Tab-separated table of C-alpha atoms in Angstrom:
chain	number	residue	atom	x	y	z
B	1	MET	CA	22.428	113.771	56.652
B	2	GLN	CA	20.621	110.458	56.440
B	3	PHE	CA	21.799	106.935	57.204
B	4	ASP	CA	20.382	103.605	56.129
B	5	PRO	CA	21.375	101.223	58.965
B	6	ASN	CA	21.538	98.358	56.467
B	7	GLU	CA	24.373	100.149	54.678
B	8	LEU	CA	26.415	101.117	57.754
B	9	GLU	CA	29.037	99.234	59.677
B	10	HIS	CA	27.771	97.823	62.959
B	11	SER	CA	30.076	100.118	64.954
B	12	ALA	CA	28.637	103.200	63.247
B	13	VAL	CA	25.055	102.173	64.008
B	14	TYR	CA	26.036	101.548	67.631
B	15	LYS	CA	27.634	104.978	67.994
B	16	LEU	CA	24.690	106.785	66.424
B	17	ILE	CA	22.097	104.987	68.548
B	18	THR	CA	23.911	105.132	71.896
B	19	GLY	CA	24.925	108.736	71.322
B	20	SER	CA	21.366	109.819	70.510
B	21	VAL	CA	19.134	107.839	72.860
B	22	ILE	CA	20.363	109.378	76.105
B	23	PRO	CA	20.460	109.349	79.006
B	24	ARG	CA	19.679	105.662	79.534
B	25	PRO	CA	19.005	104.129	82.953
B	26	ILE	CA	21.310	101.318	83.967
B	27	GLY	CA	19.977	97.939	85.003
B	28	TRP	CA	22.596	96.197	87.137
B	29	ILE	CA	21.445	92.629	86.622
B	30	SER	CA	22.345	89.868	89.064
B	31	THR	CA	21.728	86.236	88.172
B	32	ILE	CA	22.826	82.795	89.285
B	33	ASP	CA	23.853	79.806	87.192
B	34	GLU	CA	22.898	76.167	87.599
B	35	LYS	CA	26.001	75.552	89.739
B	36	GLY	CA	25.132	78.382	92.117
B	37	ASN	CA	27.715	80.872	90.788
B	38	ASN	CA	26.769	84.540	91.111
B	39	ASN	CA	26.856	86.835	88.102
B	40	LEU	CA	26.488	90.615	88.041
B	41	ALA	CA	26.622	92.886	84.989
B	42	PRO	CA	25.315	96.320	83.930
B	43	PHE	CA	22.979	96.866	80.989
B	44	SER	CA	22.038	100.270	79.587
B	45	TYR	CA	19.448	98.890	77.178
B	46	PHE	CA	17.087	98.825	80.139
B	47	ASN	CA	13.844	100.397	81.317
B	48	ALA	CA	10.477	99.938	83.002
B	49	VAL	CA	7.676	98.867	80.667
B	50	GLY	CA	4.585	99.017	82.879
B	51	GLU	CA	3.240	98.986	86.413
B	52	ASP	CA	0.012	96.964	86.141
B	53	PRO	CA	1.497	94.469	86.750
B	54	PRO	CA	5.030	95.889	87.142
B	55	HIS	CA	7.486	94.781	84.462
B	56	VAL	CA	10.990	95.775	83.385
B	57	MET	CA	12.991	94.973	80.298
B	58	PHE	CA	16.629	94.788	79.338
B	59	SER	CA	18.438	93.513	76.310
B	60	THR	CA	21.797	91.870	76.020
B	61	VAL	CA	23.864	91.948	72.853
B	62	ARG	CA	25.183	88.702	71.392
B	63	GLY	CA	28.593	89.502	69.897
B	64	ASN	CA	29.765	86.784	67.518
B	65	ASN	CA	26.488	84.918	68.087
B	66	THR	CA	27.472	84.201	71.685
B	67	ASN	CA	25.230	84.602	74.723
B	68	LYS	CA	26.480	86.504	77.740
B	69	ASP	CA	26.386	84.716	81.084
B	70	THR	CA	23.469	86.875	82.183
B	71	LEU	CA	21.327	85.694	79.285
B	72	ASN	CA	22.268	82.042	79.759
B	73	ASN	CA	21.377	82.232	83.436
B	74	VAL	CA	18.030	83.957	82.886
B	75	LEU	CA	17.039	81.477	80.193
B	76	ALA	CA	18.081	78.569	82.414
B	77	ASN	CA	16.185	79.506	85.570
B	78	GLY	CA	13.895	82.387	84.627
B	79	GLN	CA	15.007	84.749	87.390
B	80	PHE	CA	17.050	87.938	87.800
B	81	VAL	CA	17.438	90.972	90.059
B	82	VAL	CA	17.655	94.555	88.851
B	83	ASN	CA	19.885	96.592	91.182
B	84	MET	CA	19.859	100.328	90.536
B	85	VAL	CA	23.175	102.171	90.179
B	86	THR	CA	24.008	105.331	92.129
B	87	GLU	CA	26.893	107.813	92.010
B	88	GLU	CA	28.613	105.999	94.881
B	89	LEU	CA	28.462	102.686	93.007
B	90	ALA	CA	29.664	103.898	89.604
B	91	GLU	CA	33.201	102.508	89.846
B	92	GLN	CA	32.036	99.146	91.162
B	93	MET	CA	29.409	98.943	88.440
B	94	ASN	CA	32.104	99.608	85.865
B	95	THR	CA	34.251	96.834	87.354
B	96	THR	CA	31.430	94.348	86.830
B	97	SER	CA	31.238	95.221	83.129
B	98	GLN	CA	34.466	93.306	82.488
B	99	SER	CA	34.402	90.155	80.382
B	100	VAL	CA	35.440	87.398	82.766
B	101	ALA	CA	34.992	83.645	82.981
B	102	SER	CA	31.512	82.430	83.919
B	103	ASP	CA	32.722	81.043	87.247
B	104	VAL	CA	34.093	84.435	88.364
B	105	ASP	CA	31.874	86.072	90.988
B	106	GLU	CA	31.525	89.760	90.078
B	107	PHE	CA	30.314	90.529	93.600
B	108	GLN	CA	33.764	89.541	94.855
B	109	LEU	CA	35.500	91.178	91.902
B	110	ALA	CA	33.914	94.548	92.712
B	111	ASN	CA	33.980	94.140	96.510
B	112	LEU	CA	30.187	94.106	96.768
B	113	THR	CA	27.969	92.323	99.286
B	114	PRO	CA	25.534	89.694	98.002
B	115	ILE	CA	22.360	89.353	100.060
B	116	SER	CA	19.506	86.917	99.632
B	117	SER	CA	16.364	87.771	97.729
B	118	LEU	CA	12.999	86.897	99.238
B	119	LYS	CA	11.238	85.192	96.337
B	120	ILE	CA	13.951	84.174	93.883
B	121	LYS	CA	17.410	82.600	93.956
B	122	PRO	CA	19.690	85.324	92.488
B	123	MET	CA	21.370	87.535	95.064
B	124	ARG	CA	20.832	91.272	95.468
B	125	VAL	CA	23.514	93.959	95.780
B	126	LYS	CA	23.333	95.124	99.386
B	127	GLU	CA	24.927	98.456	98.538
B	128	SER	CA	22.234	99.329	95.996
B	129	PRO	CA	19.383	101.351	97.545
B	130	ILE	CA	16.764	99.931	95.155
B	131	SER	CA	16.424	96.386	93.876
B	132	PHE	CA	13.710	94.523	92.009
B	133	GLU	CA	13.346	90.750	92.127
B	134	CYS	CA	12.083	89.603	88.723
B	135	GLU	CA	10.757	86.494	87.035
B	136	LEU	CA	11.094	86.026	83.282
B	137	VAL	CA	7.855	86.294	81.326
B	138	HIS	CA	9.125	86.727	77.773
B	139	HIS	CA	12.270	86.823	75.678
B	140	TYR	CA	12.795	87.661	72.041
B	141	PHE	CA	15.885	87.314	69.829
B	142	LEU	CA	16.303	90.086	67.266
B	143	GLU	CA	16.242	88.743	63.723
B	144	ASN	CA	18.206	89.513	60.557
B	145	HIS	CA	21.284	90.594	62.479
B	146	LYS	CA	24.855	91.018	61.271
B	147	ASN	CA	26.927	90.301	64.358
B	148	GLY	CA	24.817	88.166	66.676
B	149	GLY	CA	21.990	90.567	67.381
B	150	ALA	CA	20.514	90.851	70.843
B	151	CYS	CA	17.954	89.248	73.103
B	152	ILE	CA	15.226	91.280	74.788
B	153	ILE	CA	14.252	90.071	78.260
B	154	ILE	CA	10.995	91.091	79.941
B	155	GLY	CA	10.560	90.267	83.605
B	156	ARG	CA	7.733	90.726	86.076
B	157	ILE	CA	8.722	92.395	89.344
B	158	VAL	CA	7.699	90.070	92.178
B	159	MET	CA	9.374	91.935	95.053
B	160	MET	CA	10.693	95.482	95.462
B	161	HIS	CA	13.370	96.594	97.933
B	162	PHE	CA	13.967	100.235	98.903
B	163	ALA	CA	16.385	101.683	101.431
B	164	ASP	CA	14.380	103.707	103.951
B	165	ASP	CA	16.309	106.906	103.313
B	166	VAL	CA	15.426	107.086	99.607
B	167	LEU	CA	11.700	107.092	100.338
B	168	LEU	CA	9.542	110.156	100.883
B	169	GLU	CA	5.874	110.289	101.874
B	170	ASN	CA	3.320	108.689	99.576
B	171	HIS	CA	5.883	106.329	98.023
B	172	LYS	CA	7.859	109.054	96.279
B	173	ILE	CA	11.629	108.826	95.808
B	174	ASN	CA	14.099	111.287	97.346
B	175	LEU	CA	16.392	112.053	94.409
B	176	GLU	CA	18.827	113.991	96.596
B	177	ILE	CA	19.536	110.783	98.515
B	178	TYR	CA	19.057	108.289	95.674
B	179	LYS	CA	21.465	109.979	93.192
B	180	PRO	CA	21.109	107.585	90.247
B	181	ILE	CA	23.405	107.733	87.256
B	182	ALA	CA	22.611	107.161	83.599
B	183	ARG	CA	24.540	105.941	80.578
B	184	LEU	CA	25.595	108.210	77.754
B	185	ALA	CA	27.897	107.242	74.890
B	186	GLY	CA	31.403	105.841	75.065
B	187	SER	CA	32.821	106.098	78.580
B	188	ASN	CA	30.458	108.907	79.581
B	189	TYR	CA	27.783	108.852	82.287
B	190	ALA	CA	25.356	111.459	83.603
B	191	LYS	CA	24.147	112.563	87.012
B	192	ILE	CA	20.781	114.158	87.611
B	193	GLY	CA	21.198	117.817	86.760
B	194	GLU	CA	18.806	120.723	86.960
B	195	LEU	CA	15.180	119.648	87.296
B	196	PHE	CA	12.151	121.365	85.769
B	197	SER	CA	8.424	120.625	85.810
B	198	ILE	CA	5.679	120.866	83.194
B	199	LYS	CA	2.045	120.332	84.115
B	200	ARG	CA	0.208	117.906	81.890
B	201	SER	CA	-2.328	119.481	79.539
């Protein structure tokens, strides 16, 4: 069966894409507005895009042509933190996905601890074992959209934070301690399952 996305309802395209491109890492993005209010929200359109220099990207949808608080904050001050989500933090991450007023502090809403970053203003999630302080380098609004589209954000990592217990020798990550989760479709998430290795040709 074939589908032309231009001939499908938006909800159908969303289901097909998010059900196929899996699992997706979750970027738990913390920002701060011009009044100093904290904001924290998860994004599963997220990934690393390079290490020389290190950059990450995430995109935020714009339902009804309206920016989310995260996007407004990043565009206003050019800074954000990516906090990685673990099994222990799944419920609190889900709490921060709620649509609330811009002056509501999701750290408080989810009973999380904000701690200062070293190089930027947005706060980090203390409970997250890995966080990246980022500065905006590029943003791009998707064109020819039906329902508001999305904005792609690319940020340069200017400081990395790792809990000691997730690190192994030679800067490798201990997955048994880290225990990240990933986004599937609908209300489904994934843990790291059975691992296998393939040597590069």
